[in-house]
Amino acid sequence: MTDYLERNREAWTKANEEYTDARAGEAWAAEEITWGMFGPSDSELGVLGDLAGKDVIELGCGTAYFGAWLAKRGARVTGIDLTPAQLETARRMSAETGIEMELIEANAEDVPLPDESFDLALSEYGASIWCDPYKWIPEAARLLRPGGELVFLCNSPLAVICSPDTPDGKVGERRARPLVGMHRMDWEGEDEGTDFHLPHGEMLRLLRDTGFDVEGLWEIQATEGAETHRYYDFISVEWARQWPAEEIWKARKRA
Ligand SMILES: C[S@@+](CC[C@H](N)C(=O)[O-])C[C@H]1O[C@@H](n2cnc3c(N)ncnc32)[C@H](O)[C@@H]1O
């Protein structure tokens, strides 16, 4: 196992004990599909479109509230996650709500499922930041049918370069690290774990070289009335009103 997989599994086991299990009920019950910490709805942004009858794989599905939102709209959802505790919560929620999905323990960089079996590969802060993009994006391409869509949410490169190495890691108004060479980041302290981020030009090249055409990049700012997130408070709402804190990429596998 690559060292960051073990490290991230430990971090997510701890997160499950601390808050993800406790908030799963509320998250699964939400009526709207919302994006990220500051919550614009998918109907406002128009990212996902019609989901009915689609075969969807969520890469790094966590407690699977996002997968549940898709399943409620008629998608057949498969969730992949590295952390048994997260999958346990997802299985319990699925049993409690009757919202069915297939849940598989695996590394999203190497998924034990056949080529070309999905119409949509999605990641909401799953593989999109916790996996090496040079591994998980080619893997998503392999899993998608020709013409299939890849949609993922991650932190904006701007937020990442403004993230200092201080123990609280709060995103500030000054650049704290280079954009050049941005890729793997090992965090210590409260937000322990390893994640991955790429500058826009590099992400565009990777998507193109992996067989995708990019159809959209939504840079998300805080919506009117949004507040600093209850759990993910390393970016304040004041910051996110001025700069895009998060972004959604949408790409289509060339037929
Ligand atoms: C923020 S949570 C995802 C939340 C999810 N969208 C939901 O609806 O609950 C991130 C998840 O990524 C998972 N993860 C981290 N590294 C992974 C990997 N290499 N393969 C699969 N999942 C991974 C973690 O275990 C964690 O459950």
Short mmCIF file of C-alpha atoms and ligand atoms in Angstrom, two decimals:
data_model
loop_
_atom_site.label_atom_id
_atom_site.label_comp_id
_atom_site.label_asym_id
_atom_site.label_seq_id
_atom_site.Cartn_x
_atom_site.Cartn_y
_atom_site.Cartn_z
CA MET A 1 0.00 0.00 0.00
CA THR A 2 1.22 3.48 -0.79
CA ASP A 3 1.94 5.34 2.49
CA TYR A 4 -0.75 8.00 1.98
CA LEU A 5 -3.53 5.41 1.69
CA GLU A 6 -2.87 4.12 5.20
CA ARG A 7 -2.53 7.66 6.54
CA ASN A 8 -5.79 8.81 4.95
CA ARG A 9 -7.68 5.71 6.07
CA GLU A 10 -6.63 6.49 9.66
CA ALA A 11 -7.65 10.14 9.29
CA TRP A 12 -11.08 9.17 7.93
CA THR A 13 -11.63 6.53 10.61
CA LYS A 14 -11.07 9.30 13.16
CA ALA A 15 -13.32 11.74 11.23
CA ASN A 16 -16.05 9.09 11.23
CA GLU A 17 -15.85 8.83 15.03
CA GLU A 18 -15.77 12.60 15.43
CA TYR A 19 -18.47 13.82 13.05
CA THR A 20 -19.21 12.08 9.74
CA ASP A 21 -21.28 9.30 11.29
CA ALA A 22 -23.20 11.77 13.45
CA ARG A 23 -24.09 14.05 10.54
CA ALA A 24 -24.97 11.28 8.05
CA GLY A 25 -28.70 11.21 8.91
CA GLU A 26 -29.16 14.91 8.24
CA ALA A 27 -27.03 14.81 5.08
CA TRP A 28 -28.88 11.81 3.60
CA ALA A 29 -32.25 13.49 4.30
CA ALA A 30 -31.44 16.74 2.45
CA GLU A 31 -33.84 17.35 -0.41
CA GLU A 32 -31.56 19.41 -2.62
CA ILE A 33 -28.24 18.48 -4.17
CA THR A 34 -25.84 21.13 -2.90
CA TRP A 35 -22.17 21.66 -3.67
CA GLY A 36 -19.42 22.11 -1.14
CA MET A 37 -18.99 24.11 2.03
CA PHE A 38 -21.02 27.12 0.94
CA GLY A 39 -23.81 25.26 -0.69
CA PRO A 40 -25.00 26.47 -4.11
CA SER A 41 -27.61 23.98 -5.32
CA ASP A 42 -27.14 21.87 -8.40
CA SER A 43 -30.33 23.31 -9.82
CA GLU A 44 -28.76 26.80 -9.59
CA LEU A 45 -25.49 25.68 -11.18
CA GLY A 46 -26.85 23.12 -13.65
CA VAL A 47 -23.93 20.69 -13.40
CA LEU A 48 -25.52 17.24 -13.22
CA GLY A 49 -28.62 17.28 -15.43
CA ASP A 50 -30.94 14.28 -15.65
CA LEU A 51 -29.72 11.35 -13.54
CA ALA A 52 -32.56 8.87 -14.09
CA GLY A 53 -31.38 5.45 -15.22
CA LYS A 54 -27.69 6.38 -15.17
CA ASP A 55 -25.01 4.03 -13.85
CA VAL A 56 -23.01 6.18 -11.45
CA ILE A 57 -19.81 5.45 -9.58
CA GLU A 58 -18.85 7.68 -6.66
CA LEU A 59 -15.10 7.51 -6.06
CA GLY A 60 -14.44 8.07 -2.35
CA CYS A 61 -18.13 7.87 -1.41
CA GLY A 62 -17.64 8.41 2.34
CA THR A 63 -20.92 8.02 4.21
CA ALA A 64 -22.57 8.24 0.75
CA TYR A 65 -24.95 11.16 1.25
CA PHE A 66 -24.05 12.48 -2.21
CA GLY A 67 -24.66 9.03 -3.70
CA ALA A 68 -28.01 8.96 -1.87
CA TRP A 69 -29.01 12.29 -3.48
CA LEU A 70 -28.25 10.77 -6.90
CA ALA A 71 -30.05 7.49 -6.13
CA LYS A 72 -33.16 9.46 -5.05
CA ARG A 73 -33.17 10.91 -8.59
CA GLY A 74 -33.18 7.50 -10.24
CA ALA A 75 -29.45 6.77 -10.67
CA ARG A 76 -28.01 3.30 -9.99
CA VAL A 77 -25.17 4.15 -7.64
CA THR A 78 -21.99 2.27 -6.77
CA GLY A 79 -19.85 3.79 -4.01
CA ILE A 80 -16.15 3.05 -3.57
CA ASP A 81 -14.33 3.96 -0.37
CA LEU A 82 -11.06 3.09 1.35
CA THR A 83 -12.30 3.41 4.95
CA PRO A 84 -14.41 0.60 6.48
CA ALA A 85 -15.91 2.91 9.14
CA GLN A 86 -17.24 5.28 6.48
CA LEU A 87 -18.76 2.39 4.54
CA GLU A 88 -20.34 1.02 7.70
CA THR A 89 -22.17 4.33 8.19
CA ALA A 90 -23.19 4.32 4.51
CA ARG A 91 -24.56 0.75 4.82
CA ARG A 92 -26.49 1.62 7.98
CA MET A 93 -28.01 4.71 6.33
CA SER A 94 -28.93 2.72 3.22
CA ALA A 95 -30.70 0.10 5.38
CA GLU A 96 -32.48 2.77 7.46
CA THR A 97 -33.70 4.81 4.48
CA GLY A 98 -34.27 2.03 1.94
CA ILE A 99 -32.15 3.98 -0.58
CA GLU A 100 -30.19 1.22 -2.26
CA MET A 101 -26.64 1.35 -3.58
CA GLU A 102 -23.70 -0.97 -4.00
CA LEU A 103 -20.86 -0.16 -1.59
CA ILE A 104 -17.36 -1.53 -2.14
CA GLU A 105 -14.22 -1.19 -0.03
CA ALA A 106 -11.40 -0.32 -2.44
CA ASN A 107 -8.83 2.27 -3.41
CA ALA A 108 -10.36 4.60 -6.01
CA GLU A 109 -7.02 4.58 -7.84
CA ASP A 110 -7.46 0.86 -8.59
CA VAL A 111 -11.13 -0.16 -8.67
CA PRO A 112 -12.02 -3.87 -8.93
CA LEU A 113 -14.75 -3.32 -11.55
CA PRO A 114 -14.82 -3.84 -15.33
CA ASP A 115 -13.95 -1.23 -17.99
CA GLU A 116 -16.68 0.98 -19.46
CA SER A 117 -19.41 0.14 -16.93
CA PHE A 118 -20.58 3.65 -15.88
CA ASP A 119 -22.23 6.73 -17.40
CA LEU A 120 -21.07 9.11 -14.69
CA ALA A 121 -18.02 9.03 -12.41
CA LEU A 122 -18.38 11.48 -9.57
CA SER A 123 -16.29 12.62 -6.66
CA GLU A 124 -17.27 15.12 -4.00
CA TYR A 125 -14.08 15.65 -1.99
CA GLY A 126 -13.30 11.94 -2.33
CA ALA A 127 -10.79 10.73 -4.91
CA SER A 128 -10.89 14.32 -6.20
CA ILE A 129 -8.53 15.37 -3.39
CA TRP A 130 -7.49 12.21 -1.52
CA CYS A 131 -6.14 10.31 -4.51
CA ASP A 132 -3.25 11.05 -6.83
CA PRO A 133 -4.84 12.67 -9.91
CA TYR A 134 -2.32 10.90 -12.15
CA LYS A 135 -3.84 7.60 -10.90
CA TRP A 136 -7.52 8.22 -10.21
CA ILE A 137 -8.37 10.26 -13.33
CA PRO A 138 -7.10 7.54 -15.74
CA GLU A 139 -8.99 5.02 -13.57
CA ALA A 140 -12.21 7.05 -13.93
CA ALA A 141 -11.62 7.15 -17.71
CA ARG A 142 -11.27 3.35 -17.74
CA LEU A 143 -14.53 2.88 -15.79
CA LEU A 144 -16.58 5.23 -17.99
CA ARG A 145 -18.39 4.30 -21.18
CA PRO A 146 -17.48 6.40 -24.24
CA GLY A 147 -19.37 9.68 -23.91
CA GLY A 148 -19.60 9.22 -20.12
CA GLU A 149 -19.16 12.14 -17.75
CA LEU A 150 -16.64 12.86 -15.02
CA VAL A 151 -17.73 15.41 -12.40
CA PHE A 152 -15.71 16.32 -9.34
CA LEU A 153 -15.53 18.88 -6.55
CA CYS A 154 -12.26 19.98 -4.98
CA ASN A 155 -10.62 22.97 -3.27
CA SER A 156 -9.60 25.81 -5.57
CA PRO A 157 -5.85 26.16 -6.21
CA LEU A 158 -6.19 29.71 -4.84
CA ALA A 159 -7.44 28.39 -1.47
CA VAL A 160 -4.64 25.82 -1.43
CA ILE A 161 -1.86 28.35 -2.00
CA CYS A 162 -3.35 30.53 0.78
CA SER A 163 -3.32 27.58 3.26
CA PRO A 164 -0.52 28.07 5.77
CA ASP A 165 1.35 25.39 7.68
CA THR A 166 0.02 26.71 11.02
CA PRO A 167 -1.67 24.15 13.33
CA ASP A 168 -5.19 25.41 12.54
CA GLY A 169 -4.41 25.63 8.78
CA LYS A 170 -6.87 28.54 8.34
CA VAL A 171 -6.87 29.92 4.81
CA GLY A 172 -5.63 33.51 4.87
CA GLU A 173 -5.30 36.47 2.54
CA ARG A 174 -1.63 35.92 1.72
CA ARG A 175 0.01 33.36 -0.47
CA ALA A 176 1.57 30.76 1.82
CA ARG A 177 3.01 28.26 -0.67
CA PRO A 178 3.98 28.03 -4.35
CA LEU A 179 1.57 27.16 -7.13
CA VAL A 180 4.42 25.84 -9.23
CA GLY A 181 4.95 22.16 -8.44
CA MET A 182 1.69 21.84 -6.47
CA HIS A 183 0.69 18.16 -6.26
CA ARG A 184 0.99 16.03 -3.09
CA MET A 185 0.50 17.78 0.26
CA ASP A 186 1.13 16.18 3.66
CA TRP A 187 -0.74 17.98 6.43
CA GLU A 188 0.13 17.72 10.11
CA GLY A 189 -1.92 18.68 13.17
CA GLU A 190 -5.71 18.94 13.18
CA ASP A 191 -6.11 18.30 9.45
CA GLU A 192 -3.71 15.42 9.34
CA GLY A 193 -3.71 13.46 6.11
CA THR A 194 -2.32 13.64 2.59
CA ASP A 195 -4.18 15.25 -0.24
CA PHE A 196 -3.51 16.23 -3.83
CA HIS A 197 -4.12 19.43 -5.79
CA LEU A 198 -3.10 20.59 -9.27
CA PRO A 199 -2.88 24.02 -10.89
CA HIS A 200 -5.54 24.58 -13.56
CA GLY A 201 -3.23 24.23 -16.58
CA GLU A 202 -1.94 20.91 -15.34
CA MET A 203 -5.43 19.60 -14.59
CA LEU A 204 -6.57 20.59 -18.08
CA ARG A 205 -3.63 18.78 -19.67
CA LEU A 206 -4.18 15.67 -17.55
CA LEU A 207 -7.88 15.52 -18.47
CA ARG A 208 -7.16 16.02 -22.16
CA ASP A 209 -4.32 13.48 -22.18
CA THR A 210 -6.57 10.93 -20.40
CA GLY A 211 -9.19 11.16 -23.14
CA PHE A 212 -11.58 13.79 -21.75
CA ASP A 213 -13.01 17.00 -23.20
CA VAL A 214 -13.60 19.59 -20.48
CA GLU A 215 -17.16 20.93 -20.53
CA GLY A 216 -17.19 23.14 -17.46
CA LEU A 217 -15.30 24.58 -14.52
CA TRP A 218 -17.48 26.19 -11.87
CA GLU A 219 -15.53 28.34 -9.41
CA ILE A 220 -17.71 28.40 -6.31
CA GLN A 221 -18.09 31.38 -4.05
CA ALA A 222 -20.20 31.57 -0.89
CA THR A 223 -23.89 31.97 -1.68
CA GLU A 224 -26.02 34.76 -0.21
CA GLY A 225 -26.77 33.91 3.42
CA ALA A 226 -24.09 31.18 3.64
CA GLU A 227 -22.17 30.81 6.88
CA THR A 228 -18.76 29.40 7.73
CA HIS A 229 -19.15 25.60 7.68
CA ARG A 230 -19.78 23.86 11.00
CA TYR A 231 -17.07 21.24 10.48
CA TYR A 232 -14.93 22.54 7.62
CA ASP A 233 -14.13 25.95 9.08
CA PHE A 234 -10.61 26.33 7.66
CA ILE A 235 -12.10 28.68 5.03
CA SER A 236 -14.27 31.47 6.39
CA VAL A 237 -17.38 32.65 4.61
CA GLU A 238 -15.81 36.13 4.38
CA TRP A 239 -12.89 34.64 2.42
CA ALA A 240 -15.20 32.63 0.20
CA ARG A 241 -17.27 35.73 -0.65
CA GLN A 242 -14.19 37.33 -2.19
CA TRP A 243 -12.44 34.37 -3.79
CA PRO A 244 -13.59 31.02 -5.11
CA ALA A 245 -12.89 28.53 -2.34
CA GLU A 246 -13.94 25.42 -4.25
CA GLU A 247 -14.46 24.29 -7.82
CA ILE A 248 -16.38 21.73 -9.83
CA TRP A 249 -14.91 20.20 -12.98
CA LYS A 250 -17.04 18.50 -15.62
CA ALA A 251 -15.48 16.53 -18.46
CA ARG A 252 -16.72 14.02 -21.03
CA LYS A 253 -14.88 10.92 -22.17
CA ARG A 254 -14.29 11.18 -25.91
CA ALA A 255 -16.35 8.62 -27.84
C1 LIG B 1 -15.17 13.97 2.38
S1 LIG B 1 -15.37 12.23 2.34
C2 LIG B 1 -16.44 12.07 0.93
C3 LIG B 1 -17.85 12.50 1.22
C4 LIG B 1 -18.85 11.89 0.27
N1 LIG B 1 -19.02 12.66 -0.92
C5 LIG B 1 -20.18 11.61 0.92
O1 LIG B 1 -21.22 11.78 0.22
O2 LIG B 1 -20.23 11.18 2.08
C6 LIG B 1 -13.84 11.62 1.70
C7 LIG B 1 -13.77 10.11 1.59
O3 LIG B 1 -12.69 9.75 0.72
C8 LIG B 1 -12.25 8.48 1.13
N2 LIG B 1 -10.95 8.16 0.54
C9 LIG B 1 -9.74 8.67 0.86
N3 LIG B 1 -8.79 8.11 0.10
C10 LIG B 1 -9.42 7.20 -0.71
C11 LIG B 1 -8.97 6.29 -1.71
N4 LIG B 1 -7.69 6.20 -2.04
N5 LIG B 1 -9.88 5.53 -2.32
C12 LIG B 1 -11.20 5.60 -2.00
N6 LIG B 1 -11.68 6.45 -1.06
C13 LIG B 1 -10.79 7.23 -0.43
C14 LIG B 1 -12.23 8.59 2.64
O4 LIG B 1 -12.22 7.33 3.24
C15 LIG B 1 -13.50 9.39 2.91
O5 LIG B 1 -14.56 8.55 3.24
#
